[in-house]
């Protein structure tokens, strides 16, 4: 520190400190305890002024520029302690005697000077007391008392076996004191009332008696307080500056330039560090601890599932857990565990598997336990087990079987549907082969193998009419028009149109006119070889004789056209009869394979022709190929039914399968239902309710819910609803038809009974 | 008391009261009876009490009521189920059991008997599948044969039986027509008289299912498979003057009769399926049941339906009666007889459901004077008598050996029924007080 530079700034700092000391004095009068602190602060402010001057001088003295610049930048506010460090003081000392060092060295002139300044206002007694305090404090510092022993900070064990414990300042050995025996020391301790204050100083090998103050200090330290009682660590903050008045900075010196420009040296240091990091000279992470040598300890009773054995093996199978040993396995169990002779005898009678593995026995001592007789045998068997029966991991599929079922709505929500039979229509003497309902739902017609066609009243089960023919009836079909109550009947090679006489008088007139025998025109040449129209003498109807046996008939929705199917290929298999003109025509296209049955589209001019394996859709207005081919994947189609919407077709097959075709969706079945163990004889779709049914030779009929949505994105919903039983086992159910308006199903059985299943 | 009296059953103190007249009366004393007796036990107790006073007493079945409910289990169970205390003296009212005591000779028809009507105490009217209506003055004696229909008769109704001499009846047939007949009911006959219709009502497009007459006898209504209900005038001379008098000679009855044709006055449209049954209980209210699962009440003046009860099943029969002649009973394509109370606001659920039958219900009729009793006939061949106060049938009449197609009360204490065994059966002696 150069005096010259200080002198340059002297008058100003003097003024500043004066003002501070004034405020300090006023504080002091209130709290005389804080003298020391205040003094410190005064001194610090002195050094502060000193520092300022120094920094200025630093800029002048270029020789210590390097070292100064960093420190000053860092510690502008911290005060002069660092600056003092620059004078060669050890940092260790700084911590201990901050004030002292200031007092002793640097503070000499500064404090003097300030004090001299203060003297102008303070009285001398005050100053003197300050001095005393400072001296006293430095006395109590442990540096002042030189230790007797000069060995330094070495472990005392080194001198354990020596007679001396070290050397004094003159180099002489300090011999150990004579050891008093315990009793003496105890008695001495009991006699001495101050014994509790005595501490044995091993280092100097002497007994030290603590003063009362020291004891108190220890007590305070134990309590975690400051060692000196008069030091208040929570002293009130003293604000030395009068902030509102200080419009000028403490120093009028302009801010040094170095405070505004980035530090070159710092940048250089950063670059160095960065390079070191890049080169890997400095590492971020600590190196891993070296693995322990020798066997790695592990938890013996650890749960196998948590151990990392699993991770080591690909398919680790934890060994079965053993039962922990109980009292009975002790070599000397309590008497109650030891079986009696009778029990032992009963063990002998047991099967070997059931016998207890261990019979508790008593031994007087552990030594008298014999070797385990089965040890060799069991270890052999264990090896055999491991060799012959390797444990395999059982892959248990943990799936709730309920969740595998498709989510279907409850049957209760899909009511009404036919479920119970209340009415039977009895009268036929042979198997009922075919039934058909009147469009109003008041009557049904049935045909039987006994050659009779009957009309029944649905409501009461009353047979209204009977027509008797010679041949077994193959098919009956009611005209779909309610104004034209005409029945079409197929038997053998003949097709009959019969007047049911159920219409009103005008309708009767129309039918009679239609059936008048003289109205039959000459057949066209193209169909003459296939069919002939004849009047029927027996019942006043019309008879159409075909060249082959008829297998199926179907009315067009308008009630004028009727298609008949014969087992013949190409264009002769299916013919269309027109009732009003009494004409017959072939289909305008060739059919591949033998047709099984045909079906008219419920609203458009399409016809579905089923051959044995697939269904083809033809447009009646166009000649040519089929517009669509539906591949059923079934061996032999037996029947077809179409949803009233016209886009969904149900096909039943002779292997008991039923296909639902969504013709908008694909030409493959939307759903295939395998429900019947025997041939499906017929399928039916309800006209207004979302119901469809199938009947089979296994004498059951199945009722399904089949809802078709208007939304094209939603697939039809198919839910099986009910299995209708009741017909006798022999022959099965040959036909089923829905009531046109009620959710009822008629089934015709080979047991010559027609049943009505109601909701 | 005996030793084992305690573990057999508890004893109840009861008092038998009745509204019946003198021979059935018992002294109003409290009697101790075992609590496990059933109706039969109670009946024998009452009979023995009466017999002790009157030695010539013939055993008579009784039915017992506690707080207006018929006992159909043991007394103990009944009290437990109803939560009635057995501490105090019970008052048990007894009535004569509602069950037929006598079975009349069956009256054989040529074909299924599809309709019976017993609204006139003087005769029984039946309709048959052979197209003939018959009038029976008593069991086995047919006084008149009503002929003319070409199809089976489906329903018959007595239009006017108030007049001393002539009685007007209406028949509905599956030949789509209705015919009105007039005859003298009191005419003493050895052989049956043949009667032809004085008026033919044409207008339905399909089978007529049911016919019912207004109380005054001026009009009849009919329901048909063409989903309509038609209203017709019954008077002989039509105001339009379009009657067609026809001279006809008929069988042994040599009288000449003029025959006129009538047209429907009003048509009530609303049902969407076959209207299977109509009743006309009040002057301008018609109830109808249909296969479209609904029961409707029509206002004759406006021709609109004022009530529409949805049932869920196709209905075959409907009748109105009971308390205040307001309860609707209907049966149909399931074995449950349902009773609705249309006066109950906010609900269309039936208040009673009787389900002892095992097949379709073909007919149900309220008793004409009792509020509680009704009968139902079913295709299972049984006729059941019901009391609203219990869920079990009072009595089951199993005289028919085929479907029962129609049944009715006659003279208050007889049940007449016709069925598919072509017989008219009369079960008499039913005591309804």
CSV table of C-alpha atoms in Angstrom, one decimal, chain A residues 198-586:
chain,number,residue,atom,x,y,z
A,198,UNK,CA,-10.5,-31.1,35.1
A,199,UNK,CA,-9.6,-32.5,31.7
A,200,UNK,CA,-6.7,-34.7,30.9
A,201,UNK,CA,-4.7,-33.1,28.1
A,202,UNK,CA,-3.1,-36.2,26.5
A,203,UNK,CA,-1.1,-34.1,24.1
A,204,UNK,CA,0.8,-32.3,26.8
A,205,UNK,CA,0.3,-35.0,29.4
A,206,UNK,CA,-1.1,-32.8,32.0
A,207,UNK,CA,-4.2,-32.1,33.7
A,208,UNK,CA,-5.9,-28.9,32.9
A,209,UNK,CA,-8.5,-27.3,35.0
A,210,UNK,CA,-11.0,-25.3,33.1
A,211,UNK,CA,-11.9,-21.9,34.4
A,212,UNK,CA,-15.5,-21.1,35.0
A,213,UNK,CA,-15.6,-19.0,31.9
A,214,UNK,CA,-14.2,-21.8,29.8
A,215,UNK,CA,-16.8,-24.1,31.2
A,216,UNK,CA,-19.5,-21.7,30.3
A,217,UNK,CA,-18.0,-21.4,26.8
A,218,UNK,CA,-18.1,-25.2,26.5
A,219,UNK,CA,-21.7,-25.2,27.6
A,220,UNK,CA,-22.6,-22.5,25.0
A,221,UNK,CA,-20.8,-24.4,22.3
A,222,UNK,CA,-22.7,-27.6,23.3
A,223,UNK,CA,-25.9,-25.6,23.0
A,224,UNK,CA,-24.8,-24.5,19.6
A,225,UNK,CA,-24.4,-20.8,20.6
A,226,UNK,CA,-21.5,-18.5,20.0
A,227,UNK,CA,-18.7,-19.2,22.4
A,228,UNK,CA,-18.5,-15.6,23.8
A,229,UNK,CA,-21.4,-14.7,25.9
A,230,UNK,CA,-21.2,-11.0,24.9
A,231,UNK,CA,-21.4,-11.8,21.2
A,232,UNK,CA,-24.9,-11.4,19.8
A,233,UNK,CA,-25.1,-13.3,16.5
A,234,UNK,CA,-28.4,-11.8,15.9
A,235,UNK,CA,-27.5,-8.2,16.3
A,236,UNK,CA,-29.7,-5.6,14.9
A,237,UNK,CA,-28.6,-4.5,11.5
A,238,UNK,CA,-27.1,-1.1,11.6
A,239,UNK,CA,-27.6,0.9,8.5
A,240,UNK,CA,-24.6,3.2,8.4
A,241,UNK,CA,-25.7,5.2,5.4
A,242,UNK,CA,-28.4,7.7,5.3
A,243,UNK,CA,-29.9,6.5,2.0
A,244,UNK,CA,-32.5,9.2,1.3
A,245,UNK,CA,-29.9,12.0,1.6
A,246,UNK,CA,-27.1,10.3,-0.3
A,247,UNK,CA,-27.7,11.7,-3.8
A,248,UNK,CA,-24.0,11.4,-4.5
A,249,UNK,CA,-22.1,8.1,-4.7
A,250,UNK,CA,-19.6,7.4,-1.9
A,251,UNK,CA,-16.8,8.1,-4.3
A,252,UNK,CA,-16.9,10.6,-7.0
A,253,UNK,CA,-14.3,8.7,-8.9
A,254,UNK,CA,-15.6,7.6,-12.3
A,255,UNK,CA,-16.2,3.9,-12.7
A,256,UNK,CA,-13.1,2.3,-14.0
A,257,UNK,CA,-13.1,1.2,-17.6
A,258,UNK,CA,-12.3,-2.4,-16.7
A,259,UNK,CA,-15.7,-2.7,-15.2
A,260,UNK,CA,-17.3,-2.3,-18.6
A,261,UNK,CA,-15.1,-4.3,-20.9
A,262,UNK,CA,-15.2,-8.0,-20.8
A,263,UNK,CA,-12.2,-9.5,-19.2
A,264,UNK,CA,-9.5,-10.8,-21.6
A,265,UNK,CA,-7.9,-13.0,-18.9
A,266,UNK,CA,-11.2,-14.5,-17.9
A,267,UNK,CA,-11.9,-15.3,-21.5
A,268,UNK,CA,-8.4,-16.9,-21.8
A,269,UNK,CA,-9.0,-19.0,-18.7
A,270,UNK,CA,-12.4,-20.2,-20.0
A,271,UNK,CA,-10.8,-21.1,-23.4
A,272,UNK,CA,-8.2,-23.1,-21.5
A,273,UNK,CA,-10.8,-25.0,-19.5
A,274,UNK,CA,-12.8,-25.7,-22.6
A,275,UNK,CA,-9.8,-27.1,-24.3
A,276,UNK,CA,-9.0,-29.2,-21.3
A,277,UNK,CA,-12.5,-30.6,-21.3
A,278,UNK,CA,-12.3,-31.3,-25.0
A,279,UNK,CA,-9.1,-33.1,-24.7
A,280,UNK,CA,-10.4,-35.1,-21.8
A,281,UNK,CA,-7.9,-33.8,-19.4
A,282,UNK,CA,-10.8,-32.9,-17.1
A,283,UNK,CA,-13.5,-35.4,-16.6
A,284,UNK,CA,-17.0,-34.7,-15.6
A,285,UNK,CA,-17.9,-37.9,-14.0
A,286,UNK,CA,-16.2,-39.7,-11.3
A,287,UNK,CA,-14.6,-43.0,-12.3
A,288,UNK,CA,-16.6,-46.0,-11.3
A,289,UNK,CA,-15.6,-47.8,-8.3
A,290,UNK,CA,-13.6,-50.9,-9.0
A,291,UNK,CA,-15.6,-54.1,-8.6
A,292,UNK,CA,-15.0,-55.9,-5.4
A,293,UNK,CA,-12.8,-58.8,-5.5
A,294,UNK,CA,-13.8,-62.2,-4.3
A,295,UNK,CA,-17.3,-63.7,-4.1
A,296,UNK,CA,-20.1,-61.3,-4.2
A,297,UNK,CA,-22.4,-61.5,-1.2
A,298,UNK,CA,-26.1,-62.0,-1.9
A,299,UNK,CA,-29.2,-62.3,0.2
A,300,UNK,CA,-29.7,-65.9,1.1
A,301,UNK,CA,-33.4,-65.6,1.9
A,302,UNK,CA,-34.3,-63.2,-0.8
A,303,UNK,CA,-37.5,-63.7,-2.7
A,304,UNK,CA,-36.7,-65.5,-5.9
A,305,UNK,CA,-39.0,-63.3,-7.9
A,306,UNK,CA,-37.1,-60.2,-7.1
A,307,UNK,CA,-33.6,-61.6,-7.6
A,308,UNK,CA,-31.8,-60.8,-10.7
A,309,UNK,CA,-31.5,-64.5,-11.5
A,310,UNK,CA,-34.3,-63.8,-13.9
A,311,UNK,CA,-32.2,-61.4,-15.9
A,312,UNK,CA,-29.3,-63.8,-16.2
A,313,UNK,CA,-31.3,-66.7,-17.7
A,314,UNK,CA,-33.5,-66.5,-20.6
A,315,UNK,CA,-36.1,-68.7,-19.2
A,316,UNK,CA,-35.4,-68.9,-15.5
A,317,UNK,CA,-37.7,-71.0,-13.5
A,318,UNK,CA,-37.6,-70.2,-9.9
A,319,UNK,CA,-37.2,-73.3,-7.7
A,320,UNK,CA,-40.2,-74.3,-5.6
A,321,UNK,CA,-40.1,-72.8,-2.2
A,322,UNK,CA,-39.3,-75.0,0.6
A,323,UNK,CA,-41.2,-75.0,3.8
A,324,UNK,CA,-39.3,-73.5,6.6
A,325,UNK,CA,-38.3,-76.1,9.2
A,326,UNK,CA,-40.5,-76.3,12.2
A,327,UNK,CA,-40.2,-77.6,15.7
A,328,UNK,CA,-40.7,-81.2,14.6
A,329,UNK,CA,-37.6,-81.1,12.6
A,330,UNK,CA,-35.5,-80.2,15.6
A,331,UNK,CA,-33.1,-82.8,16.8
A,332,UNK,CA,-34.7,-82.5,20.2
A,333,UNK,CA,-38.3,-81.7,19.6
A,334,UNK,CA,-40.8,-81.3,22.4
A,335,UNK,CA,-42.6,-84.4,23.4
A,336,UNK,CA,-45.8,-83.6,21.7
A,337,UNK,CA,-44.2,-83.7,18.3
A,338,UNK,CA,-42.9,-87.3,18.8
A,339,UNK,CA,-45.4,-89.8,17.4
A,340,UNK,CA,-46.5,-92.6,19.6
A,341,UNK,CA,-45.9,-96.2,18.8
A,342,UNK,CA,-49.4,-96.6,17.4
A,343,UNK,CA,-49.0,-93.7,15.1
A,344,UNK,CA,-45.7,-95.0,13.9
A,345,UNK,CA,-47.4,-98.4,13.2
A,346,UNK,CA,-50.1,-96.6,11.4
A,347,UNK,CA,-47.5,-94.8,9.2
A,348,UNK,CA,-46.3,-98.2,8.2
A,349,UNK,CA,-49.7,-99.2,6.9
A,350,UNK,CA,-49.9,-96.1,4.8
A,351,UNK,CA,-48.9,-95.9,1.2
A,352,UNK,CA,-45.4,-94.7,0.7
A,353,UNK,CA,-46.5,-91.5,-0.9
A,354,UNK,CA,-48.8,-90.6,2.0
A,355,UNK,CA,-46.3,-91.5,4.7
A,356,UNK,CA,-44.8,-88.4,6.4
A,357,UNK,CA,-41.4,-87.7,5.1
A,358,UNK,CA,-39.9,-87.1,8.5
A,359,UNK,CA,-40.7,-88.8,11.7
A,360,UNK,CA,-39.6,-86.6,14.6
A,361,UNK,CA,-37.1,-88.3,16.8
A,362,UNK,CA,-35.3,-87.2,19.9
A,363,UNK,CA,-31.5,-87.1,20.3
A,364,UNK,CA,-29.9,-86.1,23.5
A,365,UNK,CA,-27.3,-84.0,21.7
A,366,UNK,CA,-26.5,-82.8,18.3
A,367,UNK,CA,-23.5,-85.1,18.2
A,368,UNK,CA,-25.6,-88.2,18.5
A,369,UNK,CA,-27.6,-87.5,15.3
A,370,UNK,CA,-26.7,-90.2,12.8
A,371,UNK,CA,-26.0,-89.5,9.2
A,372,UNK,CA,-29.0,-89.1,7.0
A,373,UNK,CA,-29.6,-92.5,5.6
A,374,UNK,CA,-31.3,-91.4,2.4
A,375,UNK,CA,-28.8,-88.7,1.5
A,376,UNK,CA,-27.2,-90.6,-1.3
A,377,UNK,CA,-30.5,-92.0,-2.6
A,378,UNK,CA,-32.2,-88.6,-2.6
A,379,UNK,CA,-29.4,-86.8,-4.3
A,380,UNK,CA,-29.4,-89.5,-6.9
A,381,UNK,CA,-33.1,-89.2,-7.4
A,382,UNK,CA,-32.7,-85.4,-7.6
A,383,UNK,CA,-30.2,-85.7,-10.3
A,384,UNK,CA,-32.4,-88.2,-12.1
A,385,UNK,CA,-35.2,-85.8,-11.8
A,386,UNK,CA,-33.2,-83.0,-13.2
A,387,UNK,CA,-32.0,-85.1,-16.0
A,388,UNK,CA,-35.2,-86.9,-16.9
A,389,UNK,CA,-37.8,-84.4,-16.1
A,390,UNK,CA,-36.5,-81.0,-17.0
A,391,UNK,CA,-38.9,-78.4,-15.6
A,392,UNK,CA,-40.7,-76.6,-18.3
A,393,UNK,CA,-42.2,-73.2,-18.1
A,394,UNK,CA,-45.9,-73.6,-18.2
A,395,UNK,CA,-47.3,-70.7,-20.3
A,396,UNK,CA,-50.5,-70.1,-18.6
A,397,UNK,CA,-52.9,-67.9,-20.6
A,398,UNK,CA,-54.5,-65.7,-18.2
A,399,UNK,CA,-57.6,-64.6,-20.1
A,400,UNK,CA,-61.1,-64.3,-18.8
A,401,UNK,CA,-63.1,-66.7,-20.9
A,402,UNK,CA,-66.0,-64.3,-20.8
A,403,UNK,CA,-64.0,-61.6,-22.5
A,404,UNK,CA,-63.5,-63.9,-25.5
A,405,UNK,CA,-67.2,-64.0,-26.2
A,406,UNK,CA,-68.4,-61.5,-28.7
A,407,UNK,CA,-70.4,-58.6,-27.1
A,408,UNK,CA,-73.9,-59.3,-28.1
A,409,UNK,CA,-77.0,-57.5,-26.9
A,410,UNK,CA,-79.2,-59.3,-24.4
A,411,UNK,CA,-82.0,-61.4,-25.8
A,412,UNK,CA,-84.4,-59.5,-23.6
A,413,UNK,CA,-83.7,-56.3,-25.4
A,414,UNK,CA,-84.4,-57.9,-28.8
A,415,UNK,CA,-88.0,-58.9,-28.1
A,416,UNK,CA,-90.3,-59.7,-29.6
A,417,UNK,CA,-89.3,-63.0,-31.2
A,418,UNK,CA,-91.0,-66.3,-31.4
A,419,UNK,CA,-90.2,-68.5,-28.5
A,420,UNK,CA,-93.1,-70.6,-27.4
A,421,UNK,CA,-95.6,-72.8,-29.2
A,422,UNK,CA,-99.2,-72.3,-28.3
A,423,UNK,CA,-101.0,-73.4,-31.5
A,424,UNK,CA,-100.7,-76.5,-33.6
A,425,UNK,CA,-102.4,-77.2,-36.9
A,426,UNK,CA,-103.2,-80.8,-37.1
A,427,UNK,CA,-104.9,-82.6,-39.9
A,428,UNK,CA,-102.3,-83.8,-42.4
A,429,UNK,CA,-101.5,-87.4,-42.5
A,430,UNK,CA,-98.1,-87.1,-44.1
A,431,UNK,CA,-95.1,-85.0,-43.6
A,432,UNK,CA,-95.9,-81.3,-44.3
A,433,UNK,CA,-93.4,-80.3,-46.9
A,434,UNK,CA,-94.2,-76.7,-47.5
A,435,UNK,CA,-96.2,-73.9,-46.0
A,436,UNK,CA,-97.0,-70.4,-47.1
A,437,UNK,CA,-98.7,-67.5,-45.4
A,438,UNK,CA,-101.4,-65.3,-46.9
A,439,UNK,CA,-100.3,-61.7,-47.2
A,440,UNK,CA,-102.7,-60.5,-44.5
A,441,UNK,CA,-101.7,-63.2,-42.1
A,442,UNK,CA,-105.1,-64.6,-41.6
A,443,UNK,CA,-104.5,-67.9,-43.3
A,444,UNK,CA,-101.7,-70.3,-44.1
A,445,UNK,CA,-101.6,-72.9,-46.7
A,446,UNK,CA,-99.7,-76.2,-46.4
A,447,UNK,CA,-98.8,-79.0,-48.6
A,448,UNK,CA,-98.1,-82.5,-47.5
A,449,UNK,CA,-96.7,-85.8,-48.8
A,450,UNK,CA,-100.2,-87.3,-48.4
A,451,UNK,CA,-101.2,-85.3,-51.4
A,452,UNK,CA,-103.4,-82.8,-49.7
A,453,UNK,CA,-103.2,-79.0,-49.7
A,454,UNK,CA,-104.9,-77.4,-46.7
A,455,UNK,CA,-105.7,-73.8,-45.8
A,456,UNK,CA,-105.8,-73.0,-42.1
A,457,UNK,CA,-107.1,-70.2,-40.1
A,458,UNK,CA,-104.1,-68.9,-38.2
A,459,UNK,CA,-106.1,-67.5,-35.3
A,460,UNK,CA,-107.9,-70.7,-34.3
A,461,UNK,CA,-106.0,-73.5,-36.0
A,462,UNK,CA,-109.1,-74.4,-38.0
A,463,UNK,CA,-108.7,-76.1,-41.3
A,464,UNK,CA,-110.8,-74.3,-43.8
A,465,UNK,CA,-110.2,-76.1,-47.0
A,466,UNK,CA,-108.7,-79.3,-48.3
A,467,UNK,CA,-107.7,-80.2,-51.8
A,468,UNK,CA,-106.6,-83.8,-52.4
A,469,UNK,CA,-104.2,-84.7,-55.1
A,470,UNK,CA,-102.6,-87.9,-56.2
A,471,UNK,CA,-99.0,-86.9,-55.9
A,472,UNK,CA,-97.2,-85.7,-52.8
A,473,UNK,CA,-97.1,-81.9,-52.7
A,474,UNK,CA,-93.7,-80.4,-53.2
A,475,UNK,CA,-94.3,-76.8,-52.8
A,476,UNK,CA,-97.1,-74.3,-52.0
A,477,UNK,CA,-96.9,-70.6,-52.5
A,478,UNK,CA,-99.5,-68.0,-51.8
A,479,UNK,CA,-99.8,-65.2,-54.3
A,480,UNK,CA,-98.2,-62.1,-52.6
A,481,UNK,CA,-101.1,-59.9,-53.8
A,482,UNK,CA,-103.9,-59.7,-51.2
A,483,UNK,CA,-106.4,-59.0,-54.0
A,484,UNK,CA,-105.5,-62.2,-55.8
A,485,UNK,CA,-105.9,-65.1,-53.3
A,486,UNK,CA,-104.4,-67.7,-55.6
A,487,UNK,CA,-102.3,-70.6,-54.4
A,488,UNK,CA,-99.5,-72.1,-56.5
A,489,UNK,CA,-98.9,-75.7,-55.9
A,490,UNK,CA,-96.0,-77.7,-57.2
A,491,UNK,CA,-96.1,-81.5,-57.3
A,492,UNK,CA,-94.1,-83.8,-59.4
A,493,UNK,CA,-94.0,-82.3,-62.9
A,494,UNK,CA,-97.1,-80.2,-62.5
A,495,UNK,CA,-97.8,-76.7,-61.3
A,496,UNK,CA,-101.3,-75.9,-60.2
A,497,UNK,CA,-103.0,-72.5,-59.7
A,498,UNK,CA,-105.9,-72.9,-57.3
A,499,UNK,CA,-108.6,-70.5,-56.3
A,500,UNK,CA,-108.8,-70.3,-52.6
A,501,UNK,CA,-112.2,-68.6,-52.7
A,502,UNK,CA,-111.2,-66.4,-49.9
A,503,UNK,CA,-111.4,-63.0,-51.6
A,504,UNK,CA,-114.4,-60.9,-51.9
A,505,UNK,CA,-116.9,-61.2,-54.7
A,506,UNK,CA,-115.1,-58.9,-57.2
A,507,UNK,CA,-111.9,-60.7,-56.6
A,508,UNK,CA,-113.6,-64.0,-57.1
A,509,UNK,CA,-114.9,-62.8,-60.5
A,510,UNK,CA,-111.4,-61.8,-61.6
A,511,UNK,CA,-109.9,-65.2,-60.6
A,512,UNK,CA,-112.7,-67.1,-62.2
A,513,UNK,CA,-112.2,-65.2,-65.4
A,514,UNK,CA,-108.5,-65.9,-65.3
A,515,UNK,CA,-109.0,-69.5,-64.7
A,516,UNK,CA,-111.5,-70.0,-67.4
A,517,UNK,CA,-110.3,-72.9,-69.4
A,518,UNK,CA,-110.9,-71.4,-72.8
A,519,UNK,CA,-108.6,-68.5,-72.2
A,520,UNK,CA,-105.5,-70.5,-72.5
A,521,UNK,CA,-103.6,-69.4,-75.6
A,522,UNK,CA,-101.4,-71.5,-77.8
A,523,UNK,CA,-97.9,-71.9,-76.3
A,524,UNK,CA,-95.0,-70.3,-77.9
A,525,UNK,CA,-92.7,-72.5,-79.9
A,526,UNK,CA,-89.7,-71.7,-77.8
A,527,UNK,CA,-91.2,-73.2,-74.6
A,528,UNK,CA,-93.5,-75.8,-76.1
A,529,UNK,CA,-91.1,-78.5,-75.4
A,530,UNK,CA,-90.7,-77.5,-71.8
A,531,UNK,CA,-94.2,-76.6,-70.5
A,532,UNK,CA,-97.8,-77.1,-71.5
A,533,UNK,CA,-100.7,-75.1,-70.0
A,534,UNK,CA,-103.8,-77.2,-69.3
A,535,UNK,CA,-107.1,-76.6,-67.5
A,536,UNK,CA,-107.5,-78.5,-64.3
A,537,UNK,CA,-110.8,-80.3,-64.3
A,538,UNK,CA,-110.7,-81.4,-60.7
A,539,UNK,CA,-110.7,-78.0,-58.9
A,540,UNK,CA,-111.2,-75.6,-61.7
A,541,UNK,CA,-107.7,-74.2,-61.7
A,542,UNK,CA,-104.9,-74.2,-64.2
A,543,UNK,CA,-102.3,-76.9,-64.5
A,544,UNK,CA,-98.9,-76.4,-66.1
A,545,UNK,CA,-97.1,-79.6,-67.0
A,546,UNK,CA,-93.3,-79.3,-67.1
A,547,UNK,CA,-90.8,-81.6,-68.8
A,548,UNK,CA,-89.1,-82.4,-65.5
A,549,UNK,CA,-89.9,-82.5,-61.8
A,550,UNK,CA,-90.2,-79.1,-60.2
A,551,UNK,CA,-87.9,-78.4,-57.3
A,552,UNK,CA,-88.9,-74.9,-56.3
A,553,UNK,CA,-91.2,-72.1,-57.2
A,554,UNK,CA,-91.2,-68.4,-56.3
A,555,UNK,CA,-93.7,-65.6,-56.9
A,556,UNK,CA,-92.6,-62.2,-58.1
A,557,UNK,CA,-93.6,-59.5,-55.7
A,558,UNK,CA,-96.2,-58.1,-58.2
A,559,UNK,CA,-98.0,-61.5,-58.1
A,560,UNK,CA,-98.1,-62.0,-61.9
A,561,UNK,CA,-94.9,-63.8,-62.6
A,562,UNK,CA,-93.9,-67.1,-61.1
A,563,UNK,CA,-90.6,-68.8,-61.5
A,564,UNK,CA,-90.3,-72.6,-61.4
A,565,UNK,CA,-87.0,-74.4,-61.1
A,566,UNK,CA,-86.3,-77.8,-62.6
A,567,UNK,CA,-83.1,-79.7,-62.3
A,568,UNK,CA,-81.9,-78.9,-65.8
A,569,UNK,CA,-79.0,-76.8,-67.1
A,570,UNK,CA,-78.6,-73.8,-69.3
A,571,UNK,CA,-81.8,-71.9,-70.2
A,572,UNK,CA,-84.2,-74.7,-69.5
A,573,UNK,CA,-83.7,-74.9,-65.7
A,574,UNK,CA,-85.7,-71.9,-64.8
A,575,UNK,CA,-88.8,-70.7,-66.5
A,576,UNK,CA,-91.1,-67.8,-65.8
A,577,UNK,CA,-94.8,-68.1,-66.0
A,578,UNK,CA,-97.0,-65.1,-66.4
A,579,UNK,CA,-100.4,-65.8,-64.9
A,580,UNK,CA,-102.4,-62.9,-66.4
A,581,UNK,CA,-101.3,-63.8,-70.0
A,582,UNK,CA,-100.8,-67.5,-69.4
A,583,UNK,CA,-97.5,-67.4,-71.0
A,584,UNK,CA,-94.2,-69.0,-70.2
A,585,UNK,CA,-90.8,-67.7,-71.0
A,586,UNK,CA,-87.3,-68.8,-70.5
